CSV table of C-alpha atoms in Angstrom, one decimal:
chain,number,residue,atom,x,y,z
B,18,MET,CA,98.8,98.7,65.9
B,19,THR,CA,97.9,95.6,67.7
B,20,THR,CA,97.6,95.4,71.8
B,21,VAL,CA,101.4,93.2,71.6
B,22,ARG,CA,103.1,95.9,69.4
B,23,THR,CA,102.2,98.7,71.5
B,24,VAL,CA,103.3,97.7,75.1
B,25,THR,CA,106.9,96.4,73.0
B,26,THR,CA,107.0,100.1,71.4
B,27,MET,CA,106.3,101.6,74.3
B,28,ALA,CA,108.5,100.2,76.6
B,29,ALA,CA,111.3,100.7,73.6
B,30,LEU,CA,110.6,104.3,74.0
B,31,THR,CA,110.9,104.9,78.1
B,32,LEU,CA,114.2,102.7,78.3
B,33,ARG,CA,115.4,105.6,75.5
B,34,GLU,CA,113.7,108.0,77.1
B,35,ALA,CA,115.1,107.3,80.7
B,36,SER,CA,118.5,107.4,79.7
B,37,ARG,CA,118.4,110.6,78.0
B,38,ARG,CA,117.3,112.2,81.5
B,39,ARG,CA,119.5,113.9,83.6
B,40,VAL,CA,118.9,111.7,86.2
B,41,LEU,CA,120.4,108.9,84.9
B,42,LEU,CA,124.0,111.1,85.1
B,43,ALA,CA,123.0,111.5,88.5
B,44,LEU,CA,122.7,108.2,89.3
B,45,ALA,CA,125.7,107.7,87.5
B,46,ALA,CA,128.0,109.6,89.0
B,47,LEU,CA,126.3,108.3,92.7
B,48,THR,CA,127.3,104.4,91.7
B,49,LEU,CA,130.4,105.6,91.1
B,50,MET,CA,131.2,107.3,94.4
B,51,LEU,CA,129.7,104.8,96.1
B,52,LEU,CA,131.9,102.4,94.3
B,53,LEU,CA,135.0,103.6,94.9
B,54,LEU,CA,134.4,104.7,97.9
B,55,SER,CA,133.5,100.8,99.4
B,56,ALA,CA,136.3,99.5,97.3
B,57,TRP,CA,138.8,102.1,99.2
B,58,GLY,CA,137.2,101.1,102.4
B,59,PHE,CA,137.5,97.1,101.5
B,60,SER,CA,140.7,97.6,100.6
B,61,ARG,CA,141.7,98.8,104.7
B,62,LEU,CA,139.4,96.0,106.2
B,63,ALA,CA,142.2,93.9,103.8
B,64,ALA,CA,145.0,95.4,104.9
B,65,GLU,CA,143.8,95.7,108.5
B,66,SER,CA,143.7,91.3,107.8
B,67,SER,CA,147.1,91.0,106.2
B,68,LEU,CA,148.9,93.2,109.7
B,69,GLY,CA,146.9,90.5,111.5
B,70,THR,CA,144.9,93.4,113.0
B,71,LEU,CA,141.6,91.0,112.6
B,72,THR,CA,141.3,87.5,111.9
B,73,THR,CA,140.4,85.8,108.7
B,74,GLY,CA,136.7,84.7,110.8
B,75,GLU,CA,136.7,89.0,111.6
B,76,SER,CA,137.7,90.2,108.9
B,77,ARG,CA,134.8,88.1,107.5
B,78,LEU,CA,132.1,89.0,109.2
B,79,ALA,CA,133.1,93.0,109.0
B,80,ALA,CA,132.4,92.3,104.9
B,81,SER,CA,129.1,90.7,105.5
B,82,GLN,CA,128.3,93.7,107.1
B,83,LEU,CA,130.0,96.5,105.6
B,84,LEU,CA,128.6,94.6,102.1
B,85,ASN,CA,125.3,95.0,103.8
B,86,LEU,CA,124.9,98.3,104.1
B,87,VAL,CA,127.1,99.1,101.1
B,88,MET,CA,123.8,97.6,99.2
B,89,PHE,CA,122.1,99.4,100.6
B,90,GLY,CA,122.9,102.7,99.4
B,91,PHE,CA,122.9,101.0,95.9
B,92,SER,CA,118.8,100.1,96.9
B,93,LEU,CA,118.5,103.8,98.1
B,94,ILE,CA,119.9,105.3,94.9
B,95,ALA,CA,118.1,103.0,92.9
B,96,ALA,CA,115.1,104.2,95.0
B,97,LEU,CA,115.7,108.1,94.3
B,98,GLY,CA,116.3,107.7,90.2
B,99,THR,CA,113.2,105.1,89.6
B,100,ALA,CA,110.7,106.8,92.0
B,101,PHE,CA,112.2,110.3,89.8
B,102,LEU,CA,111.9,108.3,86.7
B,103,ALA,CA,108.6,107.0,87.1
B,104,GLY,CA,106.9,110.2,87.3
B,105,PRO,CA,107.6,112.3,84.4
B,106,THR,CA,106.7,108.8,82.1
B,107,LEU,CA,103.1,109.1,82.7
B,108,SER,CA,102.2,112.5,84.8
B,109,GLY,CA,105.0,114.8,82.7
B,110,GLU,CA,103.4,113.7,79.9
B,111,THR,CA,100.2,114.4,80.8
B,112,GLU,CA,101.0,117.7,81.7
B,113,SER,CA,103.0,118.8,78.5
B,114,GLY,CA,100.2,117.3,76.2
B,115,ILE,CA,102.2,114.5,74.8
B,116,ALA,CA,100.4,111.7,75.8
B,117,LEU,CA,96.9,113.5,74.3
B,118,ALA,CA,98.9,113.1,71.3
B,119,VAL,CA,99.3,109.7,71.5
B,120,LEU,CA,96.4,107.9,72.9
B,121,ALA,CA,94.3,110.4,70.3
B,122,ARG,CA,95.1,107.1,68.3
B,123,PRO,CA,92.6,103.6,69.0
B,124,VAL,CA,96.1,102.8,71.2
B,125,ARG,CA,94.9,101.1,75.3
B,126,ARG,CA,95.6,103.1,77.3
B,127,ALA,CA,96.7,100.2,80.2
B,128,ALA,CA,98.7,98.9,77.0
B,129,VAL,CA,100.9,101.7,77.2
B,130,LEU,CA,101.1,101.7,80.6
B,131,LEU,CA,102.7,98.3,80.5
B,132,GLY,CA,104.7,99.5,78.3
B,133,LYS,CA,106.3,102.1,80.5
B,134,TRP,CA,106.0,100.2,83.1
B,135,LEU,CA,108.1,97.0,81.4
B,136,GLY,CA,110.6,99.2,80.0
B,137,LEU,CA,110.9,101.2,84.2
B,138,VAL,CA,111.6,97.5,85.2
B,139,VAL,CA,114.5,96.9,82.4
B,140,PHE,CA,115.7,99.7,83.7
B,141,GLY,CA,115.2,99.7,86.9
B,142,SER,CA,116.2,95.7,87.7
B,143,GLY,CA,119.3,96.6,85.4
B,144,PHE,CA,121.5,99.2,87.3
B,145,VAL,CA,120.6,97.1,90.8
B,146,VAL,CA,121.8,93.8,89.5
B,147,LEU,CA,124.9,95.7,87.9
B,148,ALA,CA,125.9,97.8,90.6
B,149,GLY,CA,125.5,95.6,93.1
B,150,LEU,CA,127.4,92.4,90.7
B,151,ALA,CA,129.8,95.5,90.7
B,152,GLN,CA,130.1,95.2,93.8
B,153,CYS,CA,130.3,91.9,94.7
B,154,LEU,CA,133.4,91.4,92.5
B,155,ILE,CA,134.8,94.7,95.1
B,156,VAL,CA,134.6,92.2,98.0
B,157,HIS,CA,135.6,89.5,96.8
B,158,TRP,CA,138.8,91.2,95.1
B,159,THR,CA,139.6,93.3,98.2
B,160,VAL,CA,138.4,91.3,101.0
B,161,GLY,CA,137.8,87.3,99.4
B,162,TYR,CA,134.4,87.8,100.2
B,163,TRP,CA,132.0,86.4,98.0
B,164,PRO,CA,128.0,86.3,99.4
B,165,PRO,CA,126.4,82.8,99.9
B,166,GLN,CA,123.7,83.8,97.6
B,167,PRO,CA,124.4,86.6,95.1
B,168,ILE,CA,121.8,85.9,92.8
B,169,ALA,CA,118.8,85.3,94.7
B,170,ALA,CA,119.8,89.0,96.9
B,171,LEU,CA,120.4,90.9,93.2
B,172,ALA,CA,116.8,89.7,92.4
B,173,LEU,CA,115.6,90.5,95.8
B,174,LEU,CA,117.1,93.7,95.2
B,175,ALA,CA,115.6,94.4,91.4
B,176,ALA,CA,112.4,93.1,93.3
B,177,GLN,CA,111.9,95.6,95.0
B,178,THR,CA,112.6,98.3,92.5
B,179,VAL,CA,109.7,97.1,90.8
B,180,VAL,CA,108.0,97.3,94.1
B,181,LEU,CA,108.6,101.4,94.4
B,182,LEU,CA,108.3,102.1,90.3
B,183,THR,CA,105.4,100.4,91.0
B,184,LEU,CA,104.0,102.1,93.3
B,185,GLY,CA,105.8,105.6,91.6
B,186,LEU,CA,104.0,104.6,88.5
B,187,LEU,CA,100.3,105.0,90.3
B,188,LEU,CA,101.6,108.1,91.9
B,189,SER,CA,102.0,109.6,88.7
B,190,THR,CA,98.8,109.1,87.9
B,191,VAL,CA,97.8,111.5,90.4
B,192,VAL,CA,99.7,113.9,91.3
B,193,SER,CA,102.4,115.8,89.8
B,194,PRO,CA,105.3,114.4,89.3
B,195,MET,CA,108.1,115.6,91.8
B,196,ALA,CA,105.3,115.0,94.2
B,197,SER,CA,104.8,111.2,93.4
B,198,GLY,CA,108.2,111.0,93.5
B,199,VAL,CA,108.5,112.8,96.7
B,200,VAL,CA,105.8,110.4,98.3
B,201,ALA,CA,107.0,106.8,96.7
B,202,VAL,CA,110.3,107.8,98.4
B,203,GLY,CA,109.1,109.2,101.5
B,204,LEU,CA,106.9,106.3,102.3
B,205,PHE,CA,110.3,104.0,100.9
B,206,GLY,CA,111.9,105.9,104.4
B,207,ALA,CA,109.5,105.8,106.4
B,208,THR,CA,108.9,102.4,105.8
B,209,TRP,CA,112.6,101.0,107.0
B,210,VAL,CA,112.7,103.4,109.5
B,211,ALA,CA,109.3,100.9,110.5
B,212,GLY,CA,110.8,98.0,110.2
B,213,VAL,CA,114.2,99.3,112.3
B,214,VAL,CA,112.0,100.4,114.9
B,215,GLY,CA,109.9,96.1,114.7
B,216,GLY,CA,113.2,94.5,115.0
B,217,ILE,CA,114.2,96.8,118.6
B,218,GLY,CA,110.4,95.2,119.2
B,219,GLN,CA,111.3,91.7,118.5
B,220,ALA,CA,114.6,92.3,120.6
B,221,LEU,CA,112.9,93.8,123.5
B,222,GLY,CA,110.6,91.4,123.4
B,223,ASN,CA,107.9,93.8,122.0
B,224,GLU,CA,105.3,92.3,120.5
B,225,GLY,CA,103.2,95.4,120.3
B,226,VAL,CA,106.2,97.4,118.9
B,227,ALA,CA,107.5,94.5,117.0
B,228,SER,CA,104.0,94.0,114.5
B,229,VAL,CA,105.4,97.4,113.0
B,230,GLY,CA,107.2,96.5,110.9
B,231,THR,CA,105.6,93.3,110.3
B,232,VAL,CA,102.9,95.3,109.3
B,233,SER,CA,104.8,98.3,107.4
B,234,ARG,CA,106.2,95.3,105.9
B,235,MET,CA,103.1,94.3,103.4
B,236,ILE,CA,101.6,97.7,103.6
B,237,LEU,CA,104.5,98.0,101.3
B,238,PRO,CA,107.1,95.2,100.5
B,239,THR,CA,109.9,97.3,100.0
B,240,ASP,CA,111.2,96.6,103.9
B,241,GLY,CA,110.4,93.1,103.4
B,242,LEU,CA,112.5,92.5,100.2
B,243,TRP,CA,115.8,94.3,102.0
B,244,ARG,CA,116.0,92.5,104.9
B,245,GLY,CA,115.8,89.3,102.9
B,246,ALA,CA,118.0,90.4,99.9
B,247,MET,CA,120.6,91.7,103.5
B,248,HIS,CA,119.8,87.3,104.4
B,249,ALA,CA,121.6,85.9,101.0
B,250,PHE,CA,124.7,88.5,100.8
B,251,GLN,CA,126.0,88.0,104.5
B,252,ASP,CA,127.7,85.4,105.6
B,253,PRO,CA,125.7,82.6,107.4
B,254,ALA,CA,128.5,82.8,110.6
B,255,VAL,CA,127.2,85.7,111.3
B,256,LEU,CA,124.2,85.3,112.8
B,257,SER,CA,126.2,82.6,115.4
B,258,LYS,CA,128.5,85.7,115.7
B,259,PHE,CA,126.2,88.4,117.6
B,260,GLY,CA,123.4,87.8,120.6
B,261,GLU,CA,120.3,88.5,121.4
B,262,GLU,CA,120.7,92.2,121.7
B,263,PHE,CA,122.3,92.3,118.1
B,264,LYS,CA,118.2,91.1,116.8
B,265,GLY,CA,117.1,95.1,116.7
B,266,PHE,CA,120.6,95.7,113.5
B,267,PRO,CA,119.1,97.0,111.2
B,268,PHE,CA,121.8,95.4,109.1
B,269,LEU,CA,120.8,91.8,110.1
B,270,SER,CA,118.7,90.0,108.7
B,271,GLU,CA,117.8,86.5,110.7
B,272,ALA,CA,116.1,83.9,108.1
B,273,PRO,CA,114.9,84.4,104.5
B,274,LEU,CA,112.0,85.2,103.2
B,275,THR,CA,109.2,82.6,102.8
B,276,PRO,CA,107.1,82.0,99.8
B,277,ALA,CA,104.3,83.1,101.3
B,278,TYR,CA,106.0,86.6,101.6
B,279,LEU,CA,106.7,86.3,97.7
B,280,GLY,CA,103.8,85.6,96.5
B,281,TRP,CA,102.4,88.2,98.6
B,282,ALA,CA,104.6,90.8,97.2
B,283,GLY,CA,103.6,90.1,93.4
B,284,VAL,CA,99.8,90.0,94.9
B,285,TRP,CA,101.0,93.4,95.9
B,286,VAL,CA,102.6,94.7,92.7
B,287,ALA,CA,100.3,93.8,90.5
B,288,MET,CA,97.1,95.4,93.0
B,289,ILE,CA,98.9,98.5,92.6
B,290,TRP,CA,98.9,98.6,89.2
B,291,GLY,CA,96.1,97.5,88.4
B,292,LEU,CA,95.3,100.6,90.8
B,293,ALA,CA,97.6,102.8,88.4
B,294,ALA,CA,95.5,101.4,85.4
B,295,VAL,CA,92.2,102.7,86.3
B,296,SER,CA,93.3,105.5,87.8
B,297,PHE,CA,95.1,106.1,84.3
B,298,GLN,CA,91.7,105.1,82.8
B,299,ARG,CA,89.6,108.2,84.0
B,300,ARG,CA,91.4,110.6,84.0
B,301,ASP,CA,91.4,113.3,81.6
B,302,LEU,CA,93.4,113.8,79.7
């Protein structure tokens, strides 16, 4: 079997396996619940605007920030789903002996790993893009707000998912499936908290505290990509409405991501995938 055929076959099998796991039902249920709750919330916001309680500008401003809040919920759901899917993909098959049956043939481990990674990327990215697009349509239907850069925002959310599932794949080569998922989600949350702390430090003019967020976003790019997505979702007029005291607000992003940071995120994924390949190659089946 050629390397290309191995990769495509493993990607297809990973997609099929992911669609059969119970975690998919949990993801679907959480997503539907969040969509329904947000639809109700944005409809109430539209009602307040029609009654004159809020002006059109205030309604648009509120919709922009609430959209960022809801999208963070989707990114958290995607983080949970991809982290707990990546673990069983390698570690679970290794412990059950399935991997030994596959790799007993003349099949390169790196090709198997790449195929599984691609399958997870398609699954995780597809989920985030579809759920995010549905949310944008709900907001547009209820409030009439459409984010300025929806394609860029959804692409960055998909990239955040890719970063986390790549980390989960690396962890699954060294620890159990449950442990890899817990550690990946824990690091995702810790990086987000560090980003909030860094934002507060920046608002207070404390460079030492502000550097916490900067360093954490370099170590694990999930929070940096999330902040880029927030900036693409939010109304450009938002920044002019808030003063300096709102710089540390966790659902407000001041500037788009730089090409250098996007390049670093790509390099980070490549390095972590390379470490996963080395670890998987040396793992005793």
